[in-house]
Short mmCIF file of C-alpha atoms and ligand atoms in Angstrom, two decimals:
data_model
loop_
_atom_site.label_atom_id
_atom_site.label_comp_id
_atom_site.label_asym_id
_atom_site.label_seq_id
_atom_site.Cartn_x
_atom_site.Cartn_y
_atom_site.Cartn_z
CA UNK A 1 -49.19 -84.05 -257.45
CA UNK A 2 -51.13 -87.02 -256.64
CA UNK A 3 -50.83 -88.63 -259.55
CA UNK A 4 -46.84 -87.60 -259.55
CA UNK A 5 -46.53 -89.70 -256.10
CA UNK A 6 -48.71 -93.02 -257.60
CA UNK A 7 -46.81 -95.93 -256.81
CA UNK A 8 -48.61 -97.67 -259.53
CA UNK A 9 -46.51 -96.36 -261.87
CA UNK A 10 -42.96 -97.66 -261.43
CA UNK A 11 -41.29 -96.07 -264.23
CA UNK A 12 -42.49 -92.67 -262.76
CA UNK A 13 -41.17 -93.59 -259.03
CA UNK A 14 -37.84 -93.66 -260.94
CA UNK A 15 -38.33 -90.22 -262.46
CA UNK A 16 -39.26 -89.19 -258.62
CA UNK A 17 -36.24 -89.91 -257.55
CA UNK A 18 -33.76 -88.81 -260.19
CA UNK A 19 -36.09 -85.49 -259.58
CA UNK A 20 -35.49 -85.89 -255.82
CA UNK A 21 -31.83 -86.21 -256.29
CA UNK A 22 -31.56 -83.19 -258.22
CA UNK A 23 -33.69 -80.93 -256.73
CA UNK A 24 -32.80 -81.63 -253.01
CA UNK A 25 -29.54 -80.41 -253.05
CA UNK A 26 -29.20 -77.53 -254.73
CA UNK A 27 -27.43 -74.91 -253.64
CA UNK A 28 -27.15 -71.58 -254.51
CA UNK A 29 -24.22 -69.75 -256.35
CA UNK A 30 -21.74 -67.89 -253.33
CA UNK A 31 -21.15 -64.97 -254.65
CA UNK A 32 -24.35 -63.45 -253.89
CA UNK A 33 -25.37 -62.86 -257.36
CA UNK A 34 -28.85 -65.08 -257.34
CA UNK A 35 -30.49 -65.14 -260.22
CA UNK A 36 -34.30 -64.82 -260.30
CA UNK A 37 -36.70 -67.92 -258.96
CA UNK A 38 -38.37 -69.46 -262.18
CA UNK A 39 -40.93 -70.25 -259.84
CA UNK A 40 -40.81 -73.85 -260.27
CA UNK A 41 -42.43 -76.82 -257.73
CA UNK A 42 -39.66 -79.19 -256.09
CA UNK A 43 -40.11 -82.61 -254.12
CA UNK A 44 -37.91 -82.17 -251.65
CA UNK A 45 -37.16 -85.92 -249.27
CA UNK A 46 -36.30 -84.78 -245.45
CA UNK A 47 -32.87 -86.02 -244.56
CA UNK A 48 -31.74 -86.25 -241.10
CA UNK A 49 -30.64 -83.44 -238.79
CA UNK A 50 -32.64 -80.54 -241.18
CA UNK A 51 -35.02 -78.24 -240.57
CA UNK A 52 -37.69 -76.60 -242.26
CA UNK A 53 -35.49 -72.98 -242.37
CA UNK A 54 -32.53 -74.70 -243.52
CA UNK A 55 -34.29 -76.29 -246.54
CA UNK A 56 -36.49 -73.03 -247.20
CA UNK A 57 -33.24 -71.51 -247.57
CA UNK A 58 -31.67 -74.11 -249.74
CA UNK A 59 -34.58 -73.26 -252.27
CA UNK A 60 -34.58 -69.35 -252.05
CA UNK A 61 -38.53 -69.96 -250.61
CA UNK A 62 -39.35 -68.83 -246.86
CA UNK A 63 -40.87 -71.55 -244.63
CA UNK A 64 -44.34 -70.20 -244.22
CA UNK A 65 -44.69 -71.14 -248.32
CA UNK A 66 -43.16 -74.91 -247.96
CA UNK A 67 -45.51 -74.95 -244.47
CA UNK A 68 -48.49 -73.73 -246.15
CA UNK A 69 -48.13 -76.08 -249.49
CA UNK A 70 -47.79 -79.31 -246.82
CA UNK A 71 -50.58 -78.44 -244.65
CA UNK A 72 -47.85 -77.64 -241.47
CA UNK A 73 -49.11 -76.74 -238.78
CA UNK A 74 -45.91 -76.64 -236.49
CA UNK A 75 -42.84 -75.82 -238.45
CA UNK A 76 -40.28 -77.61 -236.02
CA UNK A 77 -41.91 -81.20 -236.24
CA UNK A 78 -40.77 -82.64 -239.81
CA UNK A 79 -39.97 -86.03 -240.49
CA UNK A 80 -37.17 -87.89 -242.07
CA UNK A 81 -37.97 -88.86 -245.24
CA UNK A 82 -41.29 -87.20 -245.54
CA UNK A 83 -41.52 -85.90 -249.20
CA UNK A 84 -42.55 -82.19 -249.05
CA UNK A 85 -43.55 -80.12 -251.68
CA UNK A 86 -41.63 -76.73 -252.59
CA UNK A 87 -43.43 -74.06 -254.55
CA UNK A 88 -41.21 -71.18 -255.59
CA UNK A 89 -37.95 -73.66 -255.67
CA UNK A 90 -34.81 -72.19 -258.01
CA UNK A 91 -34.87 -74.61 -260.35
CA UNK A 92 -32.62 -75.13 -263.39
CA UNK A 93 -30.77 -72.43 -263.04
CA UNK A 94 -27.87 -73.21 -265.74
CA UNK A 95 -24.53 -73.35 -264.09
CA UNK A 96 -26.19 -73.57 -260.76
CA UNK A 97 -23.99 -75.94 -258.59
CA UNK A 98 -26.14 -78.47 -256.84
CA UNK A 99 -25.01 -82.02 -255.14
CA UNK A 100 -26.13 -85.31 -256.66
CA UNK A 101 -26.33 -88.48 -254.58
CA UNK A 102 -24.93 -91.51 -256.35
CA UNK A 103 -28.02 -93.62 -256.60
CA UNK A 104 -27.32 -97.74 -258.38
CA UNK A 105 -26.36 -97.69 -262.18
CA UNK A 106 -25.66 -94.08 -262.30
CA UNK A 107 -22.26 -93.79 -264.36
CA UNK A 108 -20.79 -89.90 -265.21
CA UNK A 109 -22.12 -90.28 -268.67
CA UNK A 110 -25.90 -90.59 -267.53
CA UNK A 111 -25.19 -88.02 -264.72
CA UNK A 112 -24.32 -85.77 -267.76
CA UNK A 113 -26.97 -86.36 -269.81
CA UNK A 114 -29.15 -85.54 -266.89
CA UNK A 115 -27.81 -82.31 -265.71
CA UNK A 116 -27.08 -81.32 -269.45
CA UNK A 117 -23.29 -81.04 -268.75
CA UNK A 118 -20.36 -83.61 -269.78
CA UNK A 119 -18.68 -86.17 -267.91
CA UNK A 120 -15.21 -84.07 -267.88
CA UNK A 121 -16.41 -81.06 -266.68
CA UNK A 122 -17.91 -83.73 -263.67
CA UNK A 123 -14.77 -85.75 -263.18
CA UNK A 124 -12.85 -82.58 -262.54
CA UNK A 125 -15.57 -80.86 -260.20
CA UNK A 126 -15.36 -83.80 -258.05
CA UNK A 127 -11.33 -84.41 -258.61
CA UNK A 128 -12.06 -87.98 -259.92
CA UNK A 129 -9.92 -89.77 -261.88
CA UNK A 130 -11.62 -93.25 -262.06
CA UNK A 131 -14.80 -93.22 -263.26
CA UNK A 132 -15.99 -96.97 -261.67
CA UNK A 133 -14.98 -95.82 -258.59
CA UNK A 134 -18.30 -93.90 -258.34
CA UNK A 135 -20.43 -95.44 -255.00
CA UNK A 136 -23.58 -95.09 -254.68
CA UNK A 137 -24.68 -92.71 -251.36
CA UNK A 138 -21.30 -90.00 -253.15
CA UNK A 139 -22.41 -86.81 -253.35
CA UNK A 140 -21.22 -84.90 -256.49
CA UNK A 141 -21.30 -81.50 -256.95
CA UNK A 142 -22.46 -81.21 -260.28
CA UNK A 143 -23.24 -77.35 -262.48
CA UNK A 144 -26.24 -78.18 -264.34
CA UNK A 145 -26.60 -76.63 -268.16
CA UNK A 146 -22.66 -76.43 -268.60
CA UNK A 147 -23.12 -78.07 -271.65
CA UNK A 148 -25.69 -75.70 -272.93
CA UNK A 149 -23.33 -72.53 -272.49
CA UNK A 150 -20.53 -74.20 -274.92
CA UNK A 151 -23.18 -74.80 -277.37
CA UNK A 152 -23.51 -78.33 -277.00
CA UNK A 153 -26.86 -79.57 -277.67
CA UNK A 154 -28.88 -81.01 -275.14
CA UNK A 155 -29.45 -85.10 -275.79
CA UNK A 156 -32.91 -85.49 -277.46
CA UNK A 157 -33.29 -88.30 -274.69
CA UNK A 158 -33.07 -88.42 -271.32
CA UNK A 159 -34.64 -85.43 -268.72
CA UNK A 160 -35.73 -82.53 -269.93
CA UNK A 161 -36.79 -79.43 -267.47
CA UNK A 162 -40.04 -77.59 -268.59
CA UNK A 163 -39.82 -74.13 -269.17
CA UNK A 164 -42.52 -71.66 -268.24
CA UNK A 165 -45.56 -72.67 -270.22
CA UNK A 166 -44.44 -75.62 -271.32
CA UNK A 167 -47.20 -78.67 -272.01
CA UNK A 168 -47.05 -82.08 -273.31
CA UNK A 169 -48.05 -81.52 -276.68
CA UNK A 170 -45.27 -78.13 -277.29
CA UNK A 171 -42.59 -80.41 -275.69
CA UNK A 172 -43.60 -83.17 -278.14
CA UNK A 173 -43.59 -80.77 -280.91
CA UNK A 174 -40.23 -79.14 -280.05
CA UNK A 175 -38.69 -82.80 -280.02
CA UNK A 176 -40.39 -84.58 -282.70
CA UNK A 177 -41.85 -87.38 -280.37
CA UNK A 178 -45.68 -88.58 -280.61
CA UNK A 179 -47.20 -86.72 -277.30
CA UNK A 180 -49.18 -89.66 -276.30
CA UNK A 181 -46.13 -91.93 -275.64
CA UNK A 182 -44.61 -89.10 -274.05
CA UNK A 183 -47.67 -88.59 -271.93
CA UNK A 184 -48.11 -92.67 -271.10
CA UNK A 185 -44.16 -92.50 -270.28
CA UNK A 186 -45.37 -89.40 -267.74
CA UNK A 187 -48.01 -91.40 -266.01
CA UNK A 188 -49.60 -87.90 -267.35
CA UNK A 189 -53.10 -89.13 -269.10
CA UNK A 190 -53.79 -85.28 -270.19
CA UNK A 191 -52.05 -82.58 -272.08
CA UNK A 192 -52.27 -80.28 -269.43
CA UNK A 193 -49.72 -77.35 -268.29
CA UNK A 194 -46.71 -78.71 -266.87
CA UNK A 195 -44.94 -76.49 -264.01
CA UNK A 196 -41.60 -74.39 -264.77
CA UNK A 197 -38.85 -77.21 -263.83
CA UNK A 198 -41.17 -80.18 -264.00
CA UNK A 199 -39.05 -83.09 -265.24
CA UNK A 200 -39.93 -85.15 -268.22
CA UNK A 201 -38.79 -88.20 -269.46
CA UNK A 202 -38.22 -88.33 -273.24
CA UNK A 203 -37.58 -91.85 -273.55
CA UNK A 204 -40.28 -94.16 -274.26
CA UNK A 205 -39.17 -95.82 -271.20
CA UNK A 206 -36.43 -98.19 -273.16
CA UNK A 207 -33.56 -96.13 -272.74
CA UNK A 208 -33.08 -95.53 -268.95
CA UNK A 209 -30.68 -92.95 -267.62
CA UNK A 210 -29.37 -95.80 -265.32
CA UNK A 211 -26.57 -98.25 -266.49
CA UNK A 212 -27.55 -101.10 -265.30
CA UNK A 213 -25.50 -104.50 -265.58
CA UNK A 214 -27.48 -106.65 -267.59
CA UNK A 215 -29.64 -108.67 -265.80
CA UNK A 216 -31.18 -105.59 -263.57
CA UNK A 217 -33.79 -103.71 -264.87
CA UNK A 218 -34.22 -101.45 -262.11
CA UNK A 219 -32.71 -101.15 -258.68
CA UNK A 220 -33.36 -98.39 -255.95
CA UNK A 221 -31.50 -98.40 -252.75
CA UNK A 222 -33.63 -96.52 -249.73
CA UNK A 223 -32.16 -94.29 -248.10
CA UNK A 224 -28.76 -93.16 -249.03
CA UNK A 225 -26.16 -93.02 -248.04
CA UNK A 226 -27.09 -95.91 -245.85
CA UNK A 227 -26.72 -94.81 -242.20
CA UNK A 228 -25.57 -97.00 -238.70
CA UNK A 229 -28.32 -98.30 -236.97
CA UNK A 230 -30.77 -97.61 -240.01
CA UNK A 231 -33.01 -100.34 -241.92
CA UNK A 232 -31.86 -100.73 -245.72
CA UNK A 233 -34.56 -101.04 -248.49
CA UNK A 234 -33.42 -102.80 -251.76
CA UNK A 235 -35.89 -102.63 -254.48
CA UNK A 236 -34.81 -104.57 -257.55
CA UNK A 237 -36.77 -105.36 -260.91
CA UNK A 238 -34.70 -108.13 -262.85
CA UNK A 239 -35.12 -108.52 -267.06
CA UNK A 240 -36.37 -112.08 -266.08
CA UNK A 241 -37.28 -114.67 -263.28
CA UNK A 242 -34.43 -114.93 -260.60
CA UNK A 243 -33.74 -115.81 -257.83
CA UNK A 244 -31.68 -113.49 -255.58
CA UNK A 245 -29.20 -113.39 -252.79
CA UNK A 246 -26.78 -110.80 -251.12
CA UNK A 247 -24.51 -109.98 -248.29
CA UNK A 248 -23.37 -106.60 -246.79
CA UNK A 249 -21.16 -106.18 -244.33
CA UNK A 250 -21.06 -109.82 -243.51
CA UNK A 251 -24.96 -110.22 -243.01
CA UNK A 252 -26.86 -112.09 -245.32
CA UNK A 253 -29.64 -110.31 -247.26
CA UNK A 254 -32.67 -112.16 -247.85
CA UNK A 255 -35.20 -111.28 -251.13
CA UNK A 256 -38.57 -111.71 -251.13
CA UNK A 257 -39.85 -112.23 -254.81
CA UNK A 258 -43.35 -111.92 -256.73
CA UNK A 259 -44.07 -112.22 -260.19
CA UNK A 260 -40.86 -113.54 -260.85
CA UNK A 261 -38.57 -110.44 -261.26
CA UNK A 262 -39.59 -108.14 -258.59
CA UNK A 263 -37.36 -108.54 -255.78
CA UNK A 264 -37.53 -106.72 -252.28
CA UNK A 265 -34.95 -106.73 -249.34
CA UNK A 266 -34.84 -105.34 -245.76
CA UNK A 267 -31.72 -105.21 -244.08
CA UNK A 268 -29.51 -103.46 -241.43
CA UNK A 269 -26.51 -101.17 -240.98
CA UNK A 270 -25.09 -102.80 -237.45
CA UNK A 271 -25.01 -99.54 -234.94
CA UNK A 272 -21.41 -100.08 -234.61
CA UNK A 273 -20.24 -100.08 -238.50
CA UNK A 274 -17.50 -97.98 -239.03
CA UNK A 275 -18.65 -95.39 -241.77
CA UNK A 276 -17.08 -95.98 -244.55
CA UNK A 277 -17.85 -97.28 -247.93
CA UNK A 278 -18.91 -101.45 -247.91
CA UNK A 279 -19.53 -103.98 -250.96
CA UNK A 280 -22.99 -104.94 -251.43
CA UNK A 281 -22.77 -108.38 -253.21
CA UNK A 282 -25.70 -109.63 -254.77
CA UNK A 283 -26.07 -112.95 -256.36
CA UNK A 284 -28.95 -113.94 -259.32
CA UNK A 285 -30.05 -117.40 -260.69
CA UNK A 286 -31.63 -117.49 -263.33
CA UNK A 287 -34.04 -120.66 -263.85
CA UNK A 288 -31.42 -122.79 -266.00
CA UNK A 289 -29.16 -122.21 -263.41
CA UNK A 290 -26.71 -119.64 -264.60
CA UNK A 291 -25.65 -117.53 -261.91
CA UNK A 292 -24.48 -113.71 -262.36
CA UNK A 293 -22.34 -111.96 -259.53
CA UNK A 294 -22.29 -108.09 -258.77
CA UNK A 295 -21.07 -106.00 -256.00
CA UNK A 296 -22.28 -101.97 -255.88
CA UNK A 297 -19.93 -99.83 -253.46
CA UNK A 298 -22.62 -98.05 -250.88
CA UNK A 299 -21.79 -95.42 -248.92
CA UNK A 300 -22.45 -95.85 -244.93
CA UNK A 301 -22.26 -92.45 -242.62
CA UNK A 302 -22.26 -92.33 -239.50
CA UNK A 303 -25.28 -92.21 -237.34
CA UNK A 304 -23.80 -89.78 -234.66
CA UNK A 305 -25.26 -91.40 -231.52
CA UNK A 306 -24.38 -89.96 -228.03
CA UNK A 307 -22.48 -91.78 -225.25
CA UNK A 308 -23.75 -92.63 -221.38
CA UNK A 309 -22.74 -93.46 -218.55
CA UNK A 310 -25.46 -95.92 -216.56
CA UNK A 311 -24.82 -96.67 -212.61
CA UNK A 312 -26.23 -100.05 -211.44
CA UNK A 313 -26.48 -101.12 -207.78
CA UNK A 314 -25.58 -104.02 -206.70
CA UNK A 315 -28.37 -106.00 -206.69
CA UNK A 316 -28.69 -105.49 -210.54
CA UNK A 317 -25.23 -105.77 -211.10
CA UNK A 318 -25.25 -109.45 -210.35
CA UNK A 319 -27.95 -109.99 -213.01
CA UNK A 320 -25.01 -108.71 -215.37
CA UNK A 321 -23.21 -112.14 -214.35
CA UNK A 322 -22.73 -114.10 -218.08
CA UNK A 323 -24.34 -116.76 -216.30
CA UNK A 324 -27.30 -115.03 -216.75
CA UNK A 325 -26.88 -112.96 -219.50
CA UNK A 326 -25.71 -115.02 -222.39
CA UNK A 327 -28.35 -117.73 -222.19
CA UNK A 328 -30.93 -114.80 -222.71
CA UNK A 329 -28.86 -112.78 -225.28
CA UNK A 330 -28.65 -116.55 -227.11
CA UNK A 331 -32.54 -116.93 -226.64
CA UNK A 332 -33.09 -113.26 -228.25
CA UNK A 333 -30.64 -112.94 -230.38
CA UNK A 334 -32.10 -116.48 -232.37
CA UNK A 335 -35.75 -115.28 -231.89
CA UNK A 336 -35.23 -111.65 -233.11
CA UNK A 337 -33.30 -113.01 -236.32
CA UNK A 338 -36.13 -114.75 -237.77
CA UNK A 339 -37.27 -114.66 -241.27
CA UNK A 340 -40.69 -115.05 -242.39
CA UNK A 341 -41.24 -114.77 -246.21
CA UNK A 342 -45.20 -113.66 -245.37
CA UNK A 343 -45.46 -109.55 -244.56
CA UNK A 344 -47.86 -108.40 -241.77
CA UNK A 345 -46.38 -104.66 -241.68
CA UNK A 346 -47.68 -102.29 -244.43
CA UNK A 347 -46.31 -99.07 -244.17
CA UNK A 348 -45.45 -96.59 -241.12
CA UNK A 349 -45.31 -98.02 -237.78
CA UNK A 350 -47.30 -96.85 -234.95
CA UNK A 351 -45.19 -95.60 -231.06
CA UNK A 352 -45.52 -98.56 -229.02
CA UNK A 353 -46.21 -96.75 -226.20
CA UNK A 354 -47.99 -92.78 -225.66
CA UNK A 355 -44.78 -91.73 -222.91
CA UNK A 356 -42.30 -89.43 -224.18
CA UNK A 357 -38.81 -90.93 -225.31
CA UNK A 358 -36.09 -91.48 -222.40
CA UNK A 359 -33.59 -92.97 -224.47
CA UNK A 360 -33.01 -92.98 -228.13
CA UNK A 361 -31.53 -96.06 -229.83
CA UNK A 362 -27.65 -96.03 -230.93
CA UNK A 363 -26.56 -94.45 -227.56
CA UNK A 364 -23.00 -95.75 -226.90
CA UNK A 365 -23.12 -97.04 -222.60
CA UNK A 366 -21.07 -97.76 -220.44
CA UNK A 367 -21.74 -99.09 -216.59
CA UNK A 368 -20.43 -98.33 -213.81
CA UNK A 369 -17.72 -96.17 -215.42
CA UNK A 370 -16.42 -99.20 -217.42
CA UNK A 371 -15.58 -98.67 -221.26
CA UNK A 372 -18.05 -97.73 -224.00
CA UNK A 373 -18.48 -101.29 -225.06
CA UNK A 374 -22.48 -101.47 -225.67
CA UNK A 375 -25.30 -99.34 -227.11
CA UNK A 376 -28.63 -98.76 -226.77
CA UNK A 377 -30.46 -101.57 -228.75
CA UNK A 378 -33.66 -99.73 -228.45
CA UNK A 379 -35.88 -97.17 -228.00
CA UNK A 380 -37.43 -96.11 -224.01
CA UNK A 381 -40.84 -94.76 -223.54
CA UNK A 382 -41.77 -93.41 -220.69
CA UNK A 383 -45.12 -94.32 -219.04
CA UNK A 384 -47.09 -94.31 -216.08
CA UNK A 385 -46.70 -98.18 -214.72
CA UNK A 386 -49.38 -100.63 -215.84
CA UNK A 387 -49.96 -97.99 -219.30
CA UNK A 388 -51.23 -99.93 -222.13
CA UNK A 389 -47.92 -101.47 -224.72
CA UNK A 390 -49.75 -101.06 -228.10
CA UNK A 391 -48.77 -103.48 -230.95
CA UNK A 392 -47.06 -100.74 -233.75
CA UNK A 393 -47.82 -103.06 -236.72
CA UNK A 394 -49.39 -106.70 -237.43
CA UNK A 395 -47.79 -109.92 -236.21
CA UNK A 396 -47.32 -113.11 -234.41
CA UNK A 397 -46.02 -113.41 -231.44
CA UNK A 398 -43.34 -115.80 -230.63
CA UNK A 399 -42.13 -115.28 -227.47
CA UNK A 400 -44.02 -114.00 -224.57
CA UNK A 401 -41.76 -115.00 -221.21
CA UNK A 402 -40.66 -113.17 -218.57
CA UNK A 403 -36.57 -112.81 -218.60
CA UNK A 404 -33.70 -112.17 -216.14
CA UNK A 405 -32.36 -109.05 -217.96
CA UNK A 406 -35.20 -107.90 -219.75
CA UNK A 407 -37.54 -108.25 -217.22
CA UNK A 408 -41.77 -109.55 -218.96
CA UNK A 409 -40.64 -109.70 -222.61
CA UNK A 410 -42.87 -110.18 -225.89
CA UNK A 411 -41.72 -110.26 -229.24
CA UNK A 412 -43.37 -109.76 -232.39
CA UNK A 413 -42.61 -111.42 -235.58
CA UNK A 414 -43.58 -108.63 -238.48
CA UNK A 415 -42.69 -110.80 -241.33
CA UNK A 416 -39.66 -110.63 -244.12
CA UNK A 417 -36.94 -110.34 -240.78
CA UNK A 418 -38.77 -107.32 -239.45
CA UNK A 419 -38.78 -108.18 -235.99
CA UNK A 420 -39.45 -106.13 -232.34
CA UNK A 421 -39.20 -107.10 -228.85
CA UNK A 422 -41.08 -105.08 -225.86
CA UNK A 423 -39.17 -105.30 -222.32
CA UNK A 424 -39.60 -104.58 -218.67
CA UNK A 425 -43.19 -104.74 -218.71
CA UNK A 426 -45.07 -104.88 -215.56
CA UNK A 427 -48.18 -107.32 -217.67
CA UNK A 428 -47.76 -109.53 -220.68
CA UNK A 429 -51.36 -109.33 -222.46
CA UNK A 430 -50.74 -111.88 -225.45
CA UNK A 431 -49.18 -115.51 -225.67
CA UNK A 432 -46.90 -117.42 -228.21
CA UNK A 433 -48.47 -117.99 -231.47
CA UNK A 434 -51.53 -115.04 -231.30
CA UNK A 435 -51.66 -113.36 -234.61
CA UNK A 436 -51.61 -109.56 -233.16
CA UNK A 437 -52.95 -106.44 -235.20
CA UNK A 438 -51.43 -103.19 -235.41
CA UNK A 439 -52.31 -101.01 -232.25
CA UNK A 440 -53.76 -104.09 -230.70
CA UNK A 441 -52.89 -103.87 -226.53
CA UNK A 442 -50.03 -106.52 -226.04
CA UNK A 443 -49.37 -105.74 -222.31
CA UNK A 444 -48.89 -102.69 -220.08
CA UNK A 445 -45.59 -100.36 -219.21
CA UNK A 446 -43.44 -101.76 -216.43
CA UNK A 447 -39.64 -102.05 -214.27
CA UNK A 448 -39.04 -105.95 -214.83
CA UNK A 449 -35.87 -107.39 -215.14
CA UNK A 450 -32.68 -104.77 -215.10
CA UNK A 451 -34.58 -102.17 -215.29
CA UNK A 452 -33.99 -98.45 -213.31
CA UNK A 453 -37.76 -97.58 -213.32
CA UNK A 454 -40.98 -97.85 -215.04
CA UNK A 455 -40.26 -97.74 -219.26
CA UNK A 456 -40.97 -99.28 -222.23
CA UNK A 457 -37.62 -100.65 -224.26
CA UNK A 458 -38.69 -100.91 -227.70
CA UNK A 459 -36.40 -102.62 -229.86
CA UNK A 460 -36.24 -103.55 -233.47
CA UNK A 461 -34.23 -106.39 -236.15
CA UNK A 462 -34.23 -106.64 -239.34
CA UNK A 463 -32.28 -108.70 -240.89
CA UNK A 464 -30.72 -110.40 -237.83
CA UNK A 465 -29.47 -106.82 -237.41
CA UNK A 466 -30.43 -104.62 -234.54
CA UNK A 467 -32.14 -101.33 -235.53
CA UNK A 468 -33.48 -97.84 -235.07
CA UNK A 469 -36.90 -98.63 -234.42
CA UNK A 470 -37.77 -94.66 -234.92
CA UNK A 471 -37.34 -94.97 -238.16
CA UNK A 472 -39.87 -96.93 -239.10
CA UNK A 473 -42.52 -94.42 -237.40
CA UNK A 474 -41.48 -91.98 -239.98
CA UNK A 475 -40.02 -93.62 -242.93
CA UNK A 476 -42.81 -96.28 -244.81
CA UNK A 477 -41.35 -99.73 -245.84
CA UNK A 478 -41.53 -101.97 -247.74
ZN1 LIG B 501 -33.88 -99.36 -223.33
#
């Protein structure tokens, strides 16, 4: 499974995630009439609000297998979007119902091909009657093998499900394709056994089961459906040199490029986006100029964030005056929104601070009793006063200054708009311009500015957009 989760090979991160798709929703037939596991090995990507029984269940396993095949220790802690391994998944099962998410250039006709079914019999599951309408982040329900019980033969291309037994070299044999290209389209170097429900990709890596206008190559969109308050990650491999551009929801996106055609952008879902289902619009230029325009449909959901109601005396109430207030929210709000096209972050984040969370990010507030007209723009930590504020990733720092509102303030420049800020500290340990290293002290835990005792307010842009800083602890950009 190592080699299945190299990143070195992009063609199988693609196969990853059409295998991700398809395996982490299915669900079983309602009837009660379960057919027998095939005893095949699933990847299954945590979404939010599940738990380990709830997916065990999904897959007919129990969660002391899917605990003992990830090394768990402590069944309740699981992550969003940590990738875990299911042995004993139902796989395959043909006419087993299981939801698809939409992911870019899928079209019915590839979502057919995949699941072995046809694009009517998916238009009518999912009642639609205009095929382009399809967004990416929809979930489809989707009976897998349909095709196969009206005798229609499964496409010689595309994914192909191994059975029990199956290898490289039988499959290759069966189809009438040279093993080693099917192997070196694999990122499999061997002709080893393959694991019941293993999927295989029987192109030679030209014929993609993504339709993808023209100029893309490839294009992943991480996670969907996009979420309020979450960070966005836009992977996108163009057929040539271009230079790229987007907007969603009336932010600009910003790509960073190398070797010409590989194009990465970070960007948020504002907290308070209506779910719904938004253009992204993305712009290329090619070097001579020519400029091609396309807009995908992506699903946002809501992030279901809590309300509360915060009582301020009134010595703190006057630092709530605009006078004071807007100068600072100007002086954050411009430093948070930078955008530097070197990284310093590489993968997961680290807590800022050891206390235990106070206050989760998204909460809708109100003060005093007034109307729920703000959020929570960050994360609180609890800690003792005067406990150490750890850096959670590599940085510079550019601005280190204590503030009305948010009290002895430092923020950290991560590089391509990632951006956090660290308020109400009691110390600030660093100054404007120090290049900072992940879990590097930056200052200690304090009750500066407005403030109701000692805490750590951890907050996160990206993009220009305030974020859910949490979710870069558990989910690994770029
Ligand atoms: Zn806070």
């Amino acid at each position: 499974m190592i080699r299945l989760l190299s990143r070195s090979v992009p063609l199988f991160t693609l196969l990853i995630a059409l295998w991700g798709s398809a395996g982490s929703r299915l669900a079983l037939a309602q009837d009660g009439s379960q057919p027998p596991p095939v005893g095949g090995m699933a990847i299954h990507v945590v979404q939010r609000d599940e738990t380990l029984f709830g997916i065990a269940m999904q897959y007919g396993t129990t969660v002391e297998a899917i605990a003992a095949a990830n090394g768990i220790s402590d069944p309740r802690y699981i992550n969003v979007g940590q990738r875990l391994l299911i042995p004993n998944a139902r796989l395959d099962v043909p006419g087993a119902p299981l939801t698809h998410r939409v992911a870019p250039g899928d079209t019915l006709r590839t979502l057919a091909a995949t699941y072995q079914t046809t694009a009517d019999r998916i238009a009518a599951a999912n009642h639609i009657t205009n095929p382009a309408r399809l967004f990416i982040g929809q979930e489809l329900t989707i009976n897998q093998g349909a095709a196969a019980e009206t005798g229609t033969a499964a496409p010689p291309r595309g994914l192909y499900r191994a059975q029990p037994g199956d290898n490289m070299l039988r499959i290759a044999l069966r189809l009438g394709v040279p093993w080693r290209a099917l192997a070196t389209a694999n990122g499999l170097a061997s002709c080893g056994p393959l694991f019941a429900g293993q999927a295989v990709w029987l192109s030679d890596g030209d014929g993609s089961l993504r339709e993808l206008p023209g100029p893309l190559a490839a294009f992943t969109i991480t996670p969907t459906p996009a979420v309020q308050g979450q960070t966005i990650a836009l992977h996108i491999t163009t057929e040539g040199p271009a230079t790229l551009a987007g907007t969603f929801v009336g932010y600009p996106i910003q790509f960073v490029t190398h070797d010409g055609n590989q194009h990465v952008a970070l960007f948020g879902v504002h907290p308070f986006t209506a779910a719904g289902v938004y253009p992204l619009a993305l712009s290329m230029t090619a070097p001579d100029g020519v400029q091609t325009h396309l807009t995908f449909s992506v699903r946002v959901d809501d992030g279901n964030y809590s309300t509360e109601m915060i009582s301020l005396d009134t010595q703190q109430q006057d630092l709530l005056t605009t006078q004071v207030t807007e100068p600072e929210w100007d002086l954050v709000a411009r430093t948070m929104s930078v955008f530097t096209a070197q990284r310093y972050f590489d993968g997961l984040m680290g807590l800022p601070s050891t206390g235990a969370i106070t206050s989760q990010f998204g909460t809708r507030r109100a003060y005093n009793g007034g109307v729920l007209s703000t959020f929570h723009s960050g994360t609180d930590l609890g800690g003792a006063p005067g406990s150490p504020v750890l850096a959670p990733a590599a940085g510079v720092v550019v601005l280190a200054e204590p503030l009305p509102v948010r009290g002895n303030a430092t923020i950290i420049d991560h590089g391509w708009g990632v951006v956090t800020g660290y308020w109400h500290q009691s110390e600030i340990g660093v100054r404007v311009g120090d290049v900072v290293s992940a879990g590097q002290v930056i200052g200690a835990v304090g009750s500066t500015g407005r403030s109701t005792g000692p805490h750590l307010h951890w907050e996160m842009w990206v993009g220009g957009v305030q974020v859910d800083p949490m979710q870069w602890v558990q989910q690994a950009f770029p």
